[in-house]
XYZ file of N, CA and C in Angstrom:
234
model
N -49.601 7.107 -36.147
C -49.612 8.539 -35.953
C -50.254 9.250 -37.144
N -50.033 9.268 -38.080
C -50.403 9.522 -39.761
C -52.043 9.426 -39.688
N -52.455 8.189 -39.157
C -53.898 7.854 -39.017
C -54.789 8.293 -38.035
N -54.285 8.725 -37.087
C -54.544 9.650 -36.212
C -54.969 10.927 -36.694
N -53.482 11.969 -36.816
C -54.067 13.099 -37.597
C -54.869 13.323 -38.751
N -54.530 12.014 -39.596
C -56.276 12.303 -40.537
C -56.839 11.931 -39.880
N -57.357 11.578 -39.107
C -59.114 11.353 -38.705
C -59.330 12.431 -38.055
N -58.401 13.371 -37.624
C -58.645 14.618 -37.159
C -59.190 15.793 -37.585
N -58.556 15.282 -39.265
C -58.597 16.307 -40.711
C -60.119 15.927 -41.200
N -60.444 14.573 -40.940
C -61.422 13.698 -41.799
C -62.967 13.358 -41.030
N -63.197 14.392 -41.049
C -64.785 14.344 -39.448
C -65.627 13.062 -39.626
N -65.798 12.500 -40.854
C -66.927 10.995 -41.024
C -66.286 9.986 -42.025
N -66.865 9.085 -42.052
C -66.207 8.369 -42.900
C -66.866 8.153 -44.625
N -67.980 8.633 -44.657
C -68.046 9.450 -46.313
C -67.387 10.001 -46.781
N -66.765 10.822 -45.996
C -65.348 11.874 -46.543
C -64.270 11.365 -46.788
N -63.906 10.585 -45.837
C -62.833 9.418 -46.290
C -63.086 8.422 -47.311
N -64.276 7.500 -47.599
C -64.306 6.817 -48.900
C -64.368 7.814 -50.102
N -64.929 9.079 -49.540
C -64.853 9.838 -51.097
C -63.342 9.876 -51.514
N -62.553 10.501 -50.743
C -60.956 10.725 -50.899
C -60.609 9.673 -51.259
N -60.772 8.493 -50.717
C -59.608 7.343 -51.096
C -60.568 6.342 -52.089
N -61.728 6.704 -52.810
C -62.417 6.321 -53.968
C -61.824 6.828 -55.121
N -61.854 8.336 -54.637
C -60.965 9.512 -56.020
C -59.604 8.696 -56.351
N -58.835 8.684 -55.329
C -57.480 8.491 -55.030
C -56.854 7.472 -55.575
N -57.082 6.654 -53.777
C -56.599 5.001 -54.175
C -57.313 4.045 -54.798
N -58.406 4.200 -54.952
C -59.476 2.884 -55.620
C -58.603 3.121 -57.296
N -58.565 4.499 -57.539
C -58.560 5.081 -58.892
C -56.897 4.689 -59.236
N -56.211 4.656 -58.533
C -54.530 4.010 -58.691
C -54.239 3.071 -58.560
N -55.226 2.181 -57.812
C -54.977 0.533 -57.340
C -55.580 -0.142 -58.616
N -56.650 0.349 -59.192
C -57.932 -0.566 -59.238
C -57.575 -0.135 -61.119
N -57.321 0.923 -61.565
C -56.983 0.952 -63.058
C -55.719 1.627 -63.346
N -55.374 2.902 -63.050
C -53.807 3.193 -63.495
C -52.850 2.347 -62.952
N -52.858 1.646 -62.127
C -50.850 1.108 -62.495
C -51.142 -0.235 -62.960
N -53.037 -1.049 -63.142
C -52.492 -2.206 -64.072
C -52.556 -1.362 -65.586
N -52.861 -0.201 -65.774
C -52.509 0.188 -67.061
C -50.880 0.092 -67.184
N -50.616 1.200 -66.646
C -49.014 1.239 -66.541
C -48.302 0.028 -66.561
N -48.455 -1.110 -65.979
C -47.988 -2.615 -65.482
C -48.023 -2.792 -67.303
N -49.044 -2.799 -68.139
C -49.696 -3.380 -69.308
C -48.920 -2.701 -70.318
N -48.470 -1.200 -69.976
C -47.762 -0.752 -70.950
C -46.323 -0.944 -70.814
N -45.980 -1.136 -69.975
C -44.611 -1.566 -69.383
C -44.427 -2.862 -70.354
N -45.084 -3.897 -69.824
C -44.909 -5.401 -70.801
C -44.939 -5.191 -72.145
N -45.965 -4.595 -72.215
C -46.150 -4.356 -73.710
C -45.004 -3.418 -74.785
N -44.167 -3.271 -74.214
C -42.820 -2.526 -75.130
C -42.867 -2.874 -76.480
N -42.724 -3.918 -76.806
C -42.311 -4.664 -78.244
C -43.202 -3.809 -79.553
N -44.949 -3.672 -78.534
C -46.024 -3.089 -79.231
C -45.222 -2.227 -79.692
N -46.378 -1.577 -80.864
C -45.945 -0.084 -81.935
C -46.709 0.740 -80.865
N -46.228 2.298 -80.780
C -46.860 2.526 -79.787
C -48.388 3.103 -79.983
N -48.630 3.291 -81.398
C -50.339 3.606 -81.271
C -50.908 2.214 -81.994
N -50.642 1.140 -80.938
C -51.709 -0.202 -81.737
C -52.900 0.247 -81.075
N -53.565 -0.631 -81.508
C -55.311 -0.419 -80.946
C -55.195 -0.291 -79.486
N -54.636 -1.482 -78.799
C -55.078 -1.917 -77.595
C -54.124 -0.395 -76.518
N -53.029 -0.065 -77.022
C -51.940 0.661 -76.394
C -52.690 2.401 -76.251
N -53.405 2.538 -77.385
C -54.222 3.716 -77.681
C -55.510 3.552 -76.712
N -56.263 2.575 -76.869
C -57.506 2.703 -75.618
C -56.672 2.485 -74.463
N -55.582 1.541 -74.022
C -54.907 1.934 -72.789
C -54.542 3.507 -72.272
N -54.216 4.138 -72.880
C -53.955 5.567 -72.832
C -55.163 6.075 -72.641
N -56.237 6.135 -73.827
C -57.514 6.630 -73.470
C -57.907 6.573 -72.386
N -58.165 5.368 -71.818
C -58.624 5.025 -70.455
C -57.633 5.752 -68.875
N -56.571 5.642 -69.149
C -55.854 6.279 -68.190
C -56.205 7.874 -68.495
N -55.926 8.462 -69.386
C -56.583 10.041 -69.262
C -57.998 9.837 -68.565
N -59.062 9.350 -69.254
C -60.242 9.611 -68.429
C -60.505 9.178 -67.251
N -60.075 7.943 -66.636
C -59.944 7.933 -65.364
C -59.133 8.822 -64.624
N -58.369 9.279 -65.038
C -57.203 10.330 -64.071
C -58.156 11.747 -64.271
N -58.811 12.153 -65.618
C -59.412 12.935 -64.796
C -61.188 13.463 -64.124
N -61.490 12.098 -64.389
C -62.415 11.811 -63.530
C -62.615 11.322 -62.250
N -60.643 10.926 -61.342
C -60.542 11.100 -60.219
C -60.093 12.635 -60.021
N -59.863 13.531 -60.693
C -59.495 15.029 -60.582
C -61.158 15.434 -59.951
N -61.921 15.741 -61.347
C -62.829 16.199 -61.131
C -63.527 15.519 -59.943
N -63.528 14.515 -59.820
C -64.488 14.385 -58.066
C -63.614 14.741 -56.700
N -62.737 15.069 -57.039
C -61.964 15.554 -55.800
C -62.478 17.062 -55.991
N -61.843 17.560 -56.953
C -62.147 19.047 -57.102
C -63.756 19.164 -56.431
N -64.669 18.367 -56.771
C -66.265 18.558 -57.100
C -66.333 18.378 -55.380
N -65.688 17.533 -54.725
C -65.589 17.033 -53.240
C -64.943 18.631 -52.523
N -63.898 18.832 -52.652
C -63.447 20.695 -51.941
C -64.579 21.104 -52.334
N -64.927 21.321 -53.467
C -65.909 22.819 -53.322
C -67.138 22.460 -52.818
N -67.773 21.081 -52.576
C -68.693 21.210 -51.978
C -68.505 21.091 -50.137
N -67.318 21.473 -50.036
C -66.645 21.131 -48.415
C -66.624 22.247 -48.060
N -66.247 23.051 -49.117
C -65.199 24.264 -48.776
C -66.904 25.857 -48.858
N -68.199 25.387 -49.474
C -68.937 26.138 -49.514
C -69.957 25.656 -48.508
């Protein structure tokens, strides 16, 4: 049912890999093995090298799945 009404919401399927590129590629594919990495990694100090580019990397991916969503509405929405 769920899959239904999006495809209702979702007219082609460019629109849909854009969304779930932003989205899920971007949550599957690098934030939660970050998260997974910082989780194990407890013992670490929390600004070692590796714990600090982990962080780095999760900000810029999170908001470089922002900005292509955002960049995706406004070119929908004009």
């Amino acid at each position: 049912m769920i899959s239904f009404i999006l495809s209702l919401a979702i007219p082609n399927i460019g629109d849909a890999m854009t969304i779930l590129g932003a989205t899920t590629n971007s949550g599957i594919g690098f934030l939660l093995p970050i998260i997974y990495y910082l989780r194990l990694e407890k013992e670490a100090p929390r600004w070692s090298n590796k714990k600090v580019v982990a962080y780095f990397v999760f900000v810029v991916i999170s908001l470089c799945s922002v900005i292509e969503l955002w960049t995706f509405v406004i070119k929908k929405t004009s």
